[in-house]
mmCIF file with all atom_site columns, C-alpha atoms in Angstrom:
data_model
loop_
_atom_site.group_PDB
_atom_site.id
_atom_site.type_symbol
_atom_site.label_atom_id
_atom_site.label_alt_id
_atom_site.label_comp_id
_atom_site.label_asym_id
_atom_site.label_entity_id
_atom_site.label_seq_id
_atom_site.pdbx_PDB_ins_code
_atom_site.Cartn_x
_atom_site.Cartn_y
_atom_site.Cartn_z
_atom_site.occupancy
_atom_site.B_iso_or_equiv
_atom_site.pdbx_formal_charge
_atom_site.auth_seq_id
_atom_site.auth_comp_id
_atom_site.auth_asym_id
_atom_site.auth_atom_id
_atom_site.pdbx_PDB_model_num
ATOM 1  C CA . MET V 1 1  ? 4.040   -15.018 -4.634  1.00 0.00 ? 1  MET V CA 1
ATOM 2  C CA . SER V 1 2  ? 2.000   -11.703 -4.488  1.00 0.00 ? 2  SER V CA 1
ATOM 3  C CA . LYS V 1 3  ? -1.474  -10.918 -6.329  1.00 0.00 ? 3  LYS V CA 1
ATOM 4  C CA . PHE V 1 4  ? 0.032   -7.902  -7.812  1.00 0.00 ? 4  PHE V CA 1
ATOM 5  C CA . ASN V 1 5  ? 1.942   -7.958  -11.435 1.00 0.00 ? 5  ASN V CA 1
ATOM 6  C CA . THR V 1 6  ? 5.200   -9.289  -10.488 1.00 0.00 ? 6  THR V CA 1
ATOM 7  C CA . PRO V 1 7  ? 7.658   -9.820  -13.434 1.00 0.00 ? 7  PRO V CA 1
ATOM 8  C CA . SER V 1 8  ? 9.979   -12.696 -13.340 1.00 0.00 ? 8  SER V CA 1
ATOM 9  C CA . HIS V 1 9  ? 13.096  -10.556 -12.789 1.00 0.00 ? 9  HIS V CA 1
ATOM 10 C CA . TYR V 1 10 ? 11.477  -9.075  -9.515  1.00 0.00 ? 10 TYR V CA 1
ATOM 11 C CA . VAL V 1 11 ? 10.967  -12.468 -7.752  1.00 0.00 ? 11 VAL V CA 1
ATOM 12 C CA . LEU V 1 12 ? 13.678  -13.535 -5.416  1.00 0.00 ? 12 LEU V CA 1
ATOM 13 C CA . SER V 1 13 ? 15.207  -16.590 -4.952  1.00 0.00 ? 13 SER V CA 1
ATOM 14 C CA . ASP V 1 14 ? 13.027  -17.787 -2.177  1.00 0.00 ? 14 ASP V CA 1
ATOM 15 C CA . GLY V 1 15 ? 9.830   -17.019 -4.693  1.00 0.00 ? 15 GLY V CA 1
ATOM 16 C CA . SER V 1 16 ? 9.032   -13.788 -2.900  1.00 0.00 ? 16 SER V CA 1
ATOM 17 C CA . ASP V 1 17 ? 8.194   -10.632 -4.203  1.00 0.00 ? 17 ASP V CA 1
ATOM 18 C CA . SER V 1 18 ? 10.790  -7.959  -3.969  1.00 0.00 ? 18 SER V CA 1
ATOM 19 C CA . MET V 1 19 ? 8.538   -5.732  -3.125  1.00 0.00 ? 19 MET V CA 1
ATOM 20 C CA . ASP V 1 20 ? 8.221   -7.471  0.055   1.00 0.00 ? 20 ASP V CA 1
ATOM 21 C CA . ALA V 1 21 ? 11.691  -6.991  0.729   1.00 0.00 ? 21 ALA V CA 1
ATOM 22 C CA . LEU V 1 22 ? 11.293  -3.203  -0.375  1.00 0.00 ? 22 LEU V CA 1
ATOM 23 C CA . GLU V 1 23 ? 8.801   -2.744  2.110   1.00 0.00 ? 23 GLU V CA 1
ATOM 24 C CA . LYS V 1 24 ? 10.865  -4.445  5.203   1.00 0.00 ? 24 LYS V CA 1
ATOM 25 C CA . ILE V 1 25 ? 13.802  -1.988  4.209   1.00 0.00 ? 25 ILE V CA 1
ATOM 26 C CA . LEU V 1 26 ? 12.452  1.016   3.572   1.00 0.00 ? 26 LEU V CA 1
ATOM 27 C CA . GLY V 1 27 ? 9.655   0.876   6.737   1.00 0.00 ? 27 GLY V CA 1
ATOM 28 C CA . SER V 1 28 ? 5.842   1.826   5.911   1.00 0.00 ? 28 SER V CA 1
ATOM 29 C CA . GLU V 1 29 ? 6.321   5.535   5.048   1.00 0.00 ? 29 GLU V CA 1
ATOM 30 C CA . GLU V 1 30 ? 9.002   5.459   3.005   1.00 0.00 ? 30 GLU V CA 1
ATOM 31 C CA . PHE V 1 31 ? 7.572   2.507   1.204   1.00 0.00 ? 31 PHE V CA 1
ATOM 32 C CA . LYS V 1 32 ? 4.319   4.562   0.700   1.00 0.00 ? 32 LYS V CA 1
ATOM 33 C CA . GLY V 1 33 ? 6.219   7.290   -0.756  1.00 0.00 ? 33 GLY V CA 1
ATOM 34 C CA . PHE V 1 34 ? 8.125   4.822   -3.175  1.00 0.00 ? 34 PHE V CA 1
ATOM 35 C CA . LEU V 1 35 ? 4.919   3.455   -4.573  1.00 0.00 ? 35 LEU V CA 1
ATOM 36 C CA . ARG V 1 36 ? 3.239   6.995   -4.883  1.00 0.00 ? 36 ARG V CA 1
ATOM 37 C CA . GLY V 1 37 ? 6.512   8.045   -6.445  1.00 0.00 ? 37 GLY V CA 1
ATOM 38 C CA . ASN V 1 38 ? 6.484   5.186   -8.901  1.00 0.00 ? 38 ASN V CA 1
ATOM 39 C CA . ALA V 1 39 ? 2.887   5.440   -9.871  1.00 0.00 ? 39 ALA V CA 1
ATOM 40 C CA . ILE V 1 40 ? 3.311   9.095   -10.498 1.00 0.00 ? 40 ILE V CA 1
ATOM 41 C CA . LYS V 1 41 ? 5.985   8.361   -12.963 1.00 0.00 ? 41 LYS V CA 1
ATOM 42 C CA . TYR V 1 42 ? 4.685   6.152   -15.277 1.00 0.00 ? 42 TYR V CA 1
ATOM 43 C CA . LEU V 1 43 ? 1.329   8.600   -15.264 1.00 0.00 ? 43 LEU V CA 1
ATOM 44 C CA . ILE V 1 44 ? 3.600   11.455  -15.956 1.00 0.00 ? 44 ILE V CA 1
ATOM 45 C CA . ARG V 1 45 ? 5.210   9.273   -19.040 1.00 0.00 ? 45 ARG V CA 1
ATOM 46 C CA . TYR V 1 46 ? 2.879   7.348   -20.381 1.00 0.00 ? 46 TYR V CA 1
ATOM 47 C CA . LYS V 1 47 ? 2.493   9.053   -23.615 1.00 0.00 ? 47 LYS V CA 1
ATOM 48 C CA . GLN V 1 48 ? 5.834   9.831   -24.289 1.00 0.00 ? 48 GLN V CA 1
ATOM 49 C CA . LYS V 1 49 ? 7.095   6.459   -23.296 1.00 0.00 ? 49 LYS V CA 1
ATOM 50 C CA . GLY V 1 50 ? 5.395   3.230   -22.657 1.00 0.00 ? 50 GLY V CA 1
ATOM 51 C CA . GLY V 1 51 ? 1.677   3.663   -23.554 1.00 0.00 ? 51 GLY V CA 1
ATOM 52 C CA . ILE V 1 52 ? -1.252  1.765   -22.040 1.00 0.00 ? 52 ILE V CA 1
ATOM 53 C CA . GLU V 1 53 ? 1.845   -0.498  -20.478 1.00 0.00 ? 53 GLU V CA 1
ATOM 54 C CA . ASP V 1 54 ? 3.057   2.564   -18.496 1.00 0.00 ? 54 ASP V CA 1
ATOM 55 C CA . LEU V 1 55 ? -0.801  2.641   -17.254 1.00 0.00 ? 55 LEU V CA 1
ATOM 56 C CA . LYS V 1 56 ? -1.193  -0.600  -16.096 1.00 0.00 ? 56 LYS V CA 1
ATOM 57 C CA . LYS V 1 57 ? 2.436   -0.286  -14.380 1.00 0.00 ? 57 LYS V CA 1
ATOM 58 C CA . ALA V 1 58 ? 0.592   2.882   -12.421 1.00 0.00 ? 58 ALA V CA 1
ATOM 59 C CA . MET V 1 59 ? -2.136  0.905   -11.656 1.00 0.00 ? 59 MET V CA 1
ATOM 60 C CA . ASP V 1 60 ? -0.172  -1.802  -9.985  1.00 0.00 ? 60 ASP V CA 1
ATOM 61 C CA . TYR V 1 61 ? 1.525   0.950   -7.726  1.00 0.00 ? 61 TYR V CA 1
ATOM 62 C CA . ILE V 1 62 ? -1.762  2.575   -7.000  1.00 0.00 ? 62 ILE V CA 1
ATOM 63 C CA . ALA V 1 63 ? -3.123  -0.909  -6.254  1.00 0.00 ? 63 ALA V CA 1
ATOM 64 C CA . ARG V 1 64 ? 0.186   -2.090  -3.857  1.00 0.00 ? 64 ARG V CA 1
ATOM 65 C CA . LEU V 1 65 ? -0.507  1.528   -2.402  1.00 0.00 ? 65 LEU V CA 1
ATOM 66 C CA . GLU V 1 66 ? -4.287  0.841   -1.477  1.00 0.00 ? 66 GLU V CA 1
ATOM 67 C CA . ALA V 1 67 ? -3.622  -2.634  0.141   1.00 0.00 ? 67 ALA V CA 1
ATOM 68 C CA . VAL V 1 68 ? -0.673  -1.277  2.181   1.00 0.00 ? 68 VAL V CA 1
ATOM 69 C CA . GLU V 1 69 ? -3.035  1.642   3.439   1.00 0.00 ? 69 GLU V CA 1
ATOM 70 C CA . GLU V 1 70 ? -5.963  -0.789  4.135   1.00 0.00 ? 70 GLU V CA 1
ATOM 71 C CA . ALA V 1 71 ? -3.842  -3.379  6.064   1.00 0.00 ? 71 ALA V CA 1
ATOM 72 C CA . GLU V 1 72 ? -2.889  -0.093  8.131   1.00 0.00 ? 72 GLU V CA 1
ATOM 73 C CA . GLU V 1 73 ? -6.288  0.918   8.426   1.00 0.00 ? 73 GLU V CA 1
ATOM 74 C CA . LYS V 1 74 ? -7.450  -2.517  9.843   1.00 0.00 ? 74 LYS V CA 1
ATOM 75 C CA . GLU V 1 75 ? -4.405  -2.719  12.038  1.00 0.00 ? 75 GLU V CA 1
ATOM 76 C CA . ARG V 1 76 ? -5.456  0.479   13.430  1.00 0.00 ? 76 ARG V CA 1
ATOM 77 C CA . GLU V 1 77 ? -9.089  -0.603  14.130  1.00 0.00 ? 77 GLU V CA 1
ATOM 78 C CA . PHE V 1 78 ? -8.143  -3.601  15.839  1.00 0.00 ? 78 PHE V CA 1
ATOM 79 C CA . ILE V 1 79 ? -5.819  -1.854  18.129  1.00 0.00 ? 79 ILE V CA 1
ATOM 80 C CA . LYS V 1 80 ? -8.639  0.455   18.805  1.00 0.00 ? 80 LYS V CA 1
ATOM 81 C CA . LYS V 1 81 ? -11.181 -1.969  19.637  1.00 0.00 ? 81 LYS V CA 1
ATOM 82 C CA . SER V 1 82 ? -9.132  -4.182  21.630  1.00 0.00 ? 82 SER V CA 1
ATOM 83 C CA . ASN V 1 83 ? -8.182  -1.524  23.637  1.00 0.00 ? 83 ASN V CA 1
ATOM 84 C CA . PRO V 1 84 ? -10.912 1.152   24.898  1.00 0.00 ? 84 PRO V CA 1
ATOM 85 C CA . LEU V 1 85 ? -8.580  3.373   26.714  1.00 0.00 ? 85 LEU V CA 1
ATOM 86 C CA . LEU V 1 86 ? -7.403  4.645   23.262  1.00 0.00 ? 86 LEU V CA 1
ATOM 87 C CA . TYR V 1 87 ? -10.890 5.754   22.647  1.00 0.00 ? 87 TYR V CA 1
ATOM 88 C CA . LYS V 1 88 ? -10.738 9.903   23.254  1.00 0.00 ? 88 LYS V CA 1
ATOM 89 C CA . ASP V 1 89 ? -14.766 10.023  24.875  1.00 0.00 ? 89 ASP V CA 1
ATOM 90 C CA . GLU V 1 90 ? -17.263 7.511   25.487  1.00 0.00 ? 90 GLU V CA 1
ATOM 91 C CA . ALA V 1 91 ? -19.392 9.159   22.187  1.00 0.00 ? 91 ALA V CA 1
ATOM 92 C CA . GLU V 1 92 ? -16.280 8.033   20.063  1.00 0.00 ? 92 GLU V CA 1
ATOM 93 C CA . ARG V 1 93 ? -16.377 4.240   21.618  1.00 0.00 ? 93 ARG V CA 1
ATOM 94 C CA . GLU V 1 94 ? -20.001 3.914   21.209  1.00 0.00 ? 94 GLU V CA 1
ATOM 95 C CA . ALA V 1 95 ? -20.226 5.224   17.531  1.00 0.00 ? 95 ALA V CA 1
ATOM 96 C CA . ALA V 1 96 ? -17.498 2.831   17.181  1.00 0.00 ? 96 ALA V CA 1
ATOM 97 C CA . GLU V 1 97 ? -19.474 -0.051  18.080  1.00 0.00 ? 97 GLU V CA 1
ATOM 98 C CA . LYS V 1 98 ? -22.436 0.413   15.907  1.00 0.00 ? 98 LYS V CA 1
#
């Protein structure tokens, strides 16, 4: 189960969050667009439709997007540090080691 708000109707039969399946199906960039779009949707309509509940939903989508971005950043940093040939020059490598 996810650390995010996952209503029971979004939980798959194996107990996983349907968002995990969506991420695998869509790929990273499309999934991030999906998350951004849903956050924007809930922010735009909160006064006319769901009120505070829509704000909470928007925050959940933003938190999910933040988690994806943080995981990708950690992966990029790991790759850079484990392969010094990826550094453009010596100064960049030295700055990263500090």
